[in-house]
XYZ file of C-alpha atoms in Angstrom:
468
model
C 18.149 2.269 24.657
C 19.784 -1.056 26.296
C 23.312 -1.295 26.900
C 23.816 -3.857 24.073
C 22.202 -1.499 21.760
C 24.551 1.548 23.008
C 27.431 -1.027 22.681
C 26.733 -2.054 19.186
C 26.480 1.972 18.303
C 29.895 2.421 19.584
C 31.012 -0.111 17.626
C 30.360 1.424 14.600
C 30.864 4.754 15.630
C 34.751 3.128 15.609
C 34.499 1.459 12.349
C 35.514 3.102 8.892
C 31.327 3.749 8.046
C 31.587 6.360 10.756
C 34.171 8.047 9.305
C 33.248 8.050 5.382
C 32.215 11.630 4.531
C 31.698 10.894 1.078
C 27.728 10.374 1.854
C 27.965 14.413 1.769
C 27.765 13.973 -2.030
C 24.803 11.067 -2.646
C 21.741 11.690 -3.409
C 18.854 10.824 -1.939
C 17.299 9.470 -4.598
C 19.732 6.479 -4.939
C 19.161 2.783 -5.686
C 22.410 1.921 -3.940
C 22.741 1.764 -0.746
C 24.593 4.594 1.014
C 26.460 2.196 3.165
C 26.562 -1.109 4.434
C 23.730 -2.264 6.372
C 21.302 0.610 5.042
C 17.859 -0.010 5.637
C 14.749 2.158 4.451
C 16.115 2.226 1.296
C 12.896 2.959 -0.690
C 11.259 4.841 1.855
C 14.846 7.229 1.920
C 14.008 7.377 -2.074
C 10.075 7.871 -1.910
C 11.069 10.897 0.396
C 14.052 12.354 -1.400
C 11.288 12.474 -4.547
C 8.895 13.962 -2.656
C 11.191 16.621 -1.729
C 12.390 17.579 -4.738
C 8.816 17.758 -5.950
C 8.201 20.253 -2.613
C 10.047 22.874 -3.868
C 8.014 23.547 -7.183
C 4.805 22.436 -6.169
C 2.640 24.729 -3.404
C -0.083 22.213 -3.631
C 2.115 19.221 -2.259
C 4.257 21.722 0.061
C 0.873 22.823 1.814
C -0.162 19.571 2.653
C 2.942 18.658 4.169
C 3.127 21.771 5.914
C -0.794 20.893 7.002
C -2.387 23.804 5.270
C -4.598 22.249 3.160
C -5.709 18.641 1.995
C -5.261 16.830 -1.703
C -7.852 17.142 -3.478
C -8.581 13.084 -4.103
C -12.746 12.845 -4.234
C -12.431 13.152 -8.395
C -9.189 10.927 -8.470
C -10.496 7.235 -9.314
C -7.094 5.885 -9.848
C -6.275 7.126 -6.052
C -9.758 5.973 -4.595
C -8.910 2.310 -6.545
C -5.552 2.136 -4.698
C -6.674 3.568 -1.445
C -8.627 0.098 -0.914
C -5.269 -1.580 -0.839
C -3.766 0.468 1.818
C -5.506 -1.518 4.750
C -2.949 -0.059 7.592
C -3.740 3.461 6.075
C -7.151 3.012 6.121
C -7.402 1.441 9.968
C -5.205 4.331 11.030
C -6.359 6.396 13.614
C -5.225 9.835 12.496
C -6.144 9.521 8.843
C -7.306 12.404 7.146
C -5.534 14.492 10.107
C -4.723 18.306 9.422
C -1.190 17.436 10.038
C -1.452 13.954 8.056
C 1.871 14.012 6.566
C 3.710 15.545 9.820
C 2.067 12.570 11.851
C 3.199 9.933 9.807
C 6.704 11.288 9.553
C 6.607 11.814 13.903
C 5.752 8.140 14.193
C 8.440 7.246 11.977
C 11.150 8.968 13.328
C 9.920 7.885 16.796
C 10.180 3.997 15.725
C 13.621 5.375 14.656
C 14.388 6.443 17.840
C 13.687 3.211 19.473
C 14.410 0.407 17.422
C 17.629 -1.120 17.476
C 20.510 -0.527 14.985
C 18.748 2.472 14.385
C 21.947 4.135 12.972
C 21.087 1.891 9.451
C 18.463 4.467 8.701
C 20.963 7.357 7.687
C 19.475 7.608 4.318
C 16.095 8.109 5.791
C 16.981 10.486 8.248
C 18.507 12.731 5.582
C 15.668 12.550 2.856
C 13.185 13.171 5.591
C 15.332 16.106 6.973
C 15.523 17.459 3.433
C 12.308 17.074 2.673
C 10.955 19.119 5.753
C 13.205 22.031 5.371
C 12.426 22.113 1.370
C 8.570 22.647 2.362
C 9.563 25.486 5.001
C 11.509 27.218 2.811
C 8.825 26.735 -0.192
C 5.451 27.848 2.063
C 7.113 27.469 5.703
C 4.866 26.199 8.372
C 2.401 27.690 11.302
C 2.920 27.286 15.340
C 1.234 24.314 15.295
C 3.695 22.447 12.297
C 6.315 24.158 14.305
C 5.409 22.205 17.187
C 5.811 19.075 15.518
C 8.854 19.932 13.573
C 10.482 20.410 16.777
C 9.385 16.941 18.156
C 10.538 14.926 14.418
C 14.005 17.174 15.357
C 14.496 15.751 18.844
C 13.404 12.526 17.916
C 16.227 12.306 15.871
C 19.224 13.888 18.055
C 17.765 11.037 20.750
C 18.385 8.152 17.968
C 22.406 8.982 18.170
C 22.696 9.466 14.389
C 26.008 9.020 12.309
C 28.079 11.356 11.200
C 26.805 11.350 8.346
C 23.690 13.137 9.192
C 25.644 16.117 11.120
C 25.777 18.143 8.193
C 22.058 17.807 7.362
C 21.018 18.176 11.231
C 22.869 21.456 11.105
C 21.278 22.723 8.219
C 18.075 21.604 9.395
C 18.542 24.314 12.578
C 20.010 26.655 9.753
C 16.483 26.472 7.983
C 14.081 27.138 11.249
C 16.485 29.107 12.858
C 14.014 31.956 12.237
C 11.317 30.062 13.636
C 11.055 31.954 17.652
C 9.265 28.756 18.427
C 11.762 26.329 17.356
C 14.573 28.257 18.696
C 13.418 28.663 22.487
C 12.543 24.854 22.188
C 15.895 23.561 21.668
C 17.040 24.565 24.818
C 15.172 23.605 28.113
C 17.247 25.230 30.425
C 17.218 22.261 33.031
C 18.877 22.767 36.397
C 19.512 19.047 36.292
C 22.505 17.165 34.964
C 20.655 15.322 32.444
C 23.684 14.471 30.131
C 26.660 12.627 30.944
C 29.752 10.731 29.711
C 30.133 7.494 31.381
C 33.480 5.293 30.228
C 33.135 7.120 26.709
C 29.396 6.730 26.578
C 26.821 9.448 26.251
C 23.806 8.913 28.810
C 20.830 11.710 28.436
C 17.657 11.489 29.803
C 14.186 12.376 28.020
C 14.521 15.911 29.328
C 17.721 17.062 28.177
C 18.218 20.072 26.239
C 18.491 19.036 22.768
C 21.211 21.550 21.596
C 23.209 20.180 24.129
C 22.838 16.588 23.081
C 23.505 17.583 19.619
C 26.678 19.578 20.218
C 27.894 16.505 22.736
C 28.095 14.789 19.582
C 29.400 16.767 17.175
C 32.448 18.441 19.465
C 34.047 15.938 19.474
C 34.627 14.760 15.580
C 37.028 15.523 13.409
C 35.254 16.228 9.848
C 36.690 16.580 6.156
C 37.199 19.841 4.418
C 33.682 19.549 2.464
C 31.936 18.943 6.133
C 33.506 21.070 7.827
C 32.751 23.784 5.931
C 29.201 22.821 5.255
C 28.508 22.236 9.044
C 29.995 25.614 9.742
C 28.459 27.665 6.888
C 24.844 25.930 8.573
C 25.698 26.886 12.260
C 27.326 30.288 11.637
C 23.972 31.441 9.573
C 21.960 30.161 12.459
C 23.540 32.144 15.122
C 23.434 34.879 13.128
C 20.164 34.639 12.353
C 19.061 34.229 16.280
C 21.501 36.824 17.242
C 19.460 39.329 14.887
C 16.935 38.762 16.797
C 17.795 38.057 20.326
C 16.596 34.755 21.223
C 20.081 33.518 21.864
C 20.322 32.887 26.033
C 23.962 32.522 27.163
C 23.997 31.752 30.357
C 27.038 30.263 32.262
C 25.383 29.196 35.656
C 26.545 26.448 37.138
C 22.855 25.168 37.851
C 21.537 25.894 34.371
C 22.244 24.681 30.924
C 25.272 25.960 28.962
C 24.196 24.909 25.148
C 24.406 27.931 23.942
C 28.346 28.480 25.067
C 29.391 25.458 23.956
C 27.896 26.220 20.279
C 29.414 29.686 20.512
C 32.925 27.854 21.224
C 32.436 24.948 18.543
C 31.766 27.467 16.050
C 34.821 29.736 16.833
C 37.240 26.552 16.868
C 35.537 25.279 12.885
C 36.335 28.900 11.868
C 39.805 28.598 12.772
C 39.386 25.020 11.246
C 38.093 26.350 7.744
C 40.651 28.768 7.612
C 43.667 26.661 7.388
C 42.812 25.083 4.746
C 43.428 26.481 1.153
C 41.556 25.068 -2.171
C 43.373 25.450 -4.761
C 44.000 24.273 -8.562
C 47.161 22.262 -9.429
C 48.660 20.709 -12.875
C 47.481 17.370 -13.031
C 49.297 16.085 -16.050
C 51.141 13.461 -14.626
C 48.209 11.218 -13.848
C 46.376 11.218 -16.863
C 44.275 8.500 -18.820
C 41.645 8.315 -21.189
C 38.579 8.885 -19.620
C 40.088 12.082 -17.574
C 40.286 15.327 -20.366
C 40.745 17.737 -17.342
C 44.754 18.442 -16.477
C 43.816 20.105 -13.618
C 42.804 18.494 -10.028
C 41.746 20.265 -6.812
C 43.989 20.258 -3.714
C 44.155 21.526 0.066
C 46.769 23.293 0.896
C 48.017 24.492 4.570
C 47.239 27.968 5.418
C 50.919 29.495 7.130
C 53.347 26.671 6.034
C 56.155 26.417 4.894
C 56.344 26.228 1.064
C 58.975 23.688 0.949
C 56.617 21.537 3.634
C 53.979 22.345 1.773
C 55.457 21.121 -2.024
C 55.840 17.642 0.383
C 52.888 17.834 1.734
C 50.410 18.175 -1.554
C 53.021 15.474 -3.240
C 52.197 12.959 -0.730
C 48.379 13.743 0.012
C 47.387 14.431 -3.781
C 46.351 10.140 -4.047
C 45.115 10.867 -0.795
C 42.784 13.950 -1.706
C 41.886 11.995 -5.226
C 40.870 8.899 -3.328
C 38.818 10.697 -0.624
C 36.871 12.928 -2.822
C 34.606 11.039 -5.737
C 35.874 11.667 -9.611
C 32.561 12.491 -10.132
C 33.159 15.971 -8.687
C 33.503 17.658 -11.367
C 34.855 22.057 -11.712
C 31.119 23.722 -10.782
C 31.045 21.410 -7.764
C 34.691 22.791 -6.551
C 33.955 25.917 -7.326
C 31.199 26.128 -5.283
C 32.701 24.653 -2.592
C 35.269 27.635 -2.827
C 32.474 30.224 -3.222
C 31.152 28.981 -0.079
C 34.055 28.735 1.552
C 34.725 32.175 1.221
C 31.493 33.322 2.036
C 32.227 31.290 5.134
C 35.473 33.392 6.076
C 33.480 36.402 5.258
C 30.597 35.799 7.710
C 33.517 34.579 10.454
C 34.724 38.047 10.327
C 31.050 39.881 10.575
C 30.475 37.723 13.727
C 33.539 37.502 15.155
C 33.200 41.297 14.893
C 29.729 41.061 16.765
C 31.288 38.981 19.650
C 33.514 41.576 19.767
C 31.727 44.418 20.279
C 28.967 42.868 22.818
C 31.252 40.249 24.917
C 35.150 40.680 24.194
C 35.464 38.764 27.606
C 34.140 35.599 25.790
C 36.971 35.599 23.787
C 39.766 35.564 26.375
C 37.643 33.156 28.589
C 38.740 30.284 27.671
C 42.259 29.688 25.928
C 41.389 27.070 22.773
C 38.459 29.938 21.826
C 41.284 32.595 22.304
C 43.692 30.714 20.187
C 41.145 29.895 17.247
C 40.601 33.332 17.368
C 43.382 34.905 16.652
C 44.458 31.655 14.358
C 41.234 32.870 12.474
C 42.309 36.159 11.915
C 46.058 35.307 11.285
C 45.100 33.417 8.658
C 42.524 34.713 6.808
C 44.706 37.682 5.467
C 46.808 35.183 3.916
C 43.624 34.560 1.532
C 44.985 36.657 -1.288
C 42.121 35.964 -3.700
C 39.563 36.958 -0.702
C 37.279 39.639 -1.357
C 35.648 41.474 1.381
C 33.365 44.252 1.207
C 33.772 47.643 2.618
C 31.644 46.635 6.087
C 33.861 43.290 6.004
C 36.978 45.220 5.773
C 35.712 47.396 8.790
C 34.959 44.580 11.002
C 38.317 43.136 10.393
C 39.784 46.519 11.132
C 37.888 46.670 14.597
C 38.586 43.106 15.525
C 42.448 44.096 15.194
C 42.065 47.666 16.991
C 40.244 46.119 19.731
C 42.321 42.295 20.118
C 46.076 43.949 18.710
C 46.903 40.932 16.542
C 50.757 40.705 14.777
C 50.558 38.169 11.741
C 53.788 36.862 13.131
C 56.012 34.105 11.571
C 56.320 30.625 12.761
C 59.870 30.657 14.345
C 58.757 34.323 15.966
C 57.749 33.605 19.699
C 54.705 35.424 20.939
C 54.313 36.675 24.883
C 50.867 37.654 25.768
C 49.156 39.043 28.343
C 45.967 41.231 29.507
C 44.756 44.783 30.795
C 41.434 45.359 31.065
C 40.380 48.589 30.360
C 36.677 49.816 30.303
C 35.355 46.303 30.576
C 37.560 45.402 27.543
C 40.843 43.033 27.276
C 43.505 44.158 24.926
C 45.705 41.622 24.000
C 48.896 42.474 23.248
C 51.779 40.491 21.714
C 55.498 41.570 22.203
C 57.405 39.241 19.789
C 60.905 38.512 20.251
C 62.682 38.586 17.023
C 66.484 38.814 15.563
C 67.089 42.063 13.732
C 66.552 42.188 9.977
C 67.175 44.943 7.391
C 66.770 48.683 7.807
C 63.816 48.585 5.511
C 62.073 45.445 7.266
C 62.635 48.271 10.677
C 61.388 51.078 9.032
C 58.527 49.327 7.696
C 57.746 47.687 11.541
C 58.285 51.014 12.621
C 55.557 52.467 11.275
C 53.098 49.657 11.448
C 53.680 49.980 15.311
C 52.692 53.300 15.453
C 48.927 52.621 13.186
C 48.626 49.884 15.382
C 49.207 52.143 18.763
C 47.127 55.036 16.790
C 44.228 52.774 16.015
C 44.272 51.286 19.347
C 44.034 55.223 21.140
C 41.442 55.837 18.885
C 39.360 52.864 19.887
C 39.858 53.449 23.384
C 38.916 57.117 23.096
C 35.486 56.625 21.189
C 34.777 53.960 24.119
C 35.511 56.672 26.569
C 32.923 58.993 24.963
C 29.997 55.810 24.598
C 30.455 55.552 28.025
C 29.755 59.196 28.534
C 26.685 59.337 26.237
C 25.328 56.486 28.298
């Protein structure tokens, strides 16, 4: 890309279509236009068909996927219409194994390089839909793999909105258990292929792709709904690779560090989606004629103050109605809060994993640290959170092993570190004004489970390092 082009990017990336999340809820199937400018309109609602026709239909889902061809020499109203198609018909790769795949590489490669090429958002997403709706219907062999992976980088290079981020990540979500997509993502290079350059970002053709992507996602500031949609999509995938390995963290100065800075950005969105609250409020106040329901959905601050928080869903409630679409109706909040949970409950199970395999991670770096113990702070003020018995035992372990106090606001915190047996225990001595006998006597003995459990742990370390 030219420097006008970049510069013409950037100026949207600063404009109020960069920052409109309500995209999340379209579908692709529209006649209106997603935004201003949008082009590939009816190609972005050909596609969206197609893929919700992919997930009934084998027959069209393997010839996406490039196992098998239609069946068109009995079709007379095809073979009529295939005269018209002169470009189709002059094409060099028609009637290729991997037709469909072909034609959707050379599209998102014209993507890639045509200017403005941020005005194909629509497309972008129905083609991205459509692609993970075959996998997950018949999934795809090494060689579809091969060019999944190509459409994929194609479209990290073309410096997509923001509204695509949530798509993009569930795209990695959905081949995450592909071993040949995975290893692909990141090329390892030993060369400083991506840079920032007055607020631009420069990569060359043979940058690792993960770390292009997470270049530009780290750095925006997403609404509840993406937020917890990008991190419900990135959490599964690490989990997923972590299963089976084919995760490589490596923190060399000469060799790429993708994988770290996912780890990070995924630890700082849990902390993210867990201080934030959905909840159901009285909405009699603003009611007219075409609104029946007296309820409305609201945010509400994790660990704040109830009389700041009273203020602060008062003055954000127009804010919260105008942001989010009426059209949302109950099912679609209360999915949101299903997942949402189920977000906080994988955060725990992998937070748990980090835990046990590289509890030096955590204390590495300070905003990781601080998400993580914001994480865990806050999630037990979820009193309508329901964890399972393995959940609850993770949690348990994450406290024995990092010795977390809820604390209060106006209760300061010192911290500091002793490694023992290749683990940091993090302990927090909090100055505090005394309070009742019965606030002490309760403290009192939440000390000593805390200094019990934390003896314990340190003992059945002791004897896995013996058995080793």
């Amino acid at each position: 890309m030219r420097n006008d082009d970049i510069r013409d990017m950037n100026d949207l990336y600063f404009s109020t279509v960069y920052k409109n999340h309500q995209v999340c809820i379209k579908s692709e199937c529209e006649p209106d236009a997603w935004h201003e400018g949008e082009r590939g309109i009816e190609a972005r609602r050909l596609l969206g068909i197609l893929s919700h026709i992919s997930i009934e239909s084998s027959y069209l889902s393997n010839y996406i996927a490039g196992k098998s061809q239609l069946l068109t020499h009995n079709d007379e109203c095809y073979n009529n219409y295939l005269k018209q198609m002169t470009r189709y018909n002059t094409w060099s790769k028609k009637g290729h194994e991997f037709e469909m795949l072909e034609i959707i590489l050379e599209c998102v490669t014209l993507i890639e390089r045509v200017r403005r090429s941020h005005q194909f958002t629509g497309l972008i997403n129905a083609i991205i839909k459509l692609l993970c709706n075959v996998q997950q219907k018949v999934g795809y062999c090494d060689k579809g793999l091969e060019y999944i992976y190509l459409i994929f980088k194609k479209l990290i290079f073309s410096r997509p909105l923001s509204l695509c981020y949530v798509s993009l990540a569930n795209f990695i979500m959905v081949f995450s258990k592909c071993k040949i997509f995975i290893l692909k993502l990141c090329a390892n290079s030993q060369l400083a292929t991506i840079k920032i350059w007055k607020g631009v970002l420069h990569f060359t053709p043979d940058a690792c792709v993960l770390q292009i992507f997470m270049a530009q996602v780290e750095h925006f500031y997403s609404d509840f709904l993406t937020t917890v949609n990008m991190t419900h999509a990135l959490l599964s995938s690490v989990w997923h690779v972590l299963q089976r390995n084919n995760l490589v963290r490596n923190e060399k100065s000469d060799s790429c560090n993708c994988c770290m800075k996912l780890l990070r950005f995924i630890i700082n969105m849990l902390n993210r989606c867990s201080e934030i609250k959905l909840d159901i409020i009285d909405n009699t106040t603003r009611q007219d004629s075409f609104n029946a329901n007296k309820k409305c959905y609201v945010l509400k601050i994790i660990n704040f103050k109830e009389s700041n928080q009273s203020k602060y869903n008062k003055q954000n409630i127009e804010k919260h109605l105008a942001e989010y679409s009426e059209k949302l109706d109950r099912n679609f909040w209360l999915d949101i809060k299903k997942l949402h949970y189920k977000v906080l409950r994988q955060g725990i199970r992998f937070l748990c994993h980090l835990t046990i395999c590289d509890p030096d991670f955590v204390v590495r770096s300070s905003d990781v640290e601080d998400s993580f113990h914001l994480f865990i702070r806050n999630v037990v003020s979820f009193d309508d959170l329901i964890l399972h018995e393995n959940e609850r035992e993770a949690l348990d372990r994450i406290k024995n092993t990092f010795v977390v106090d809820k604390g209060i606001q106006s209760i300061k915190t010192e911290t500091h570190y002793e490694k023992i047996d290749q683990l940091y225990m993090t302990n927090f001595e909090k100055k505090a004004t005394p309070t009742t006998e019965r606030n002490n006597r309760t403290r009192s003995v939440e000390n000593y489970s805390r200094t019990y459990s934390a003896i314990k742990t340190l003992y059945n370390s002791k004897l896995e390092y013996r058995n080793n």
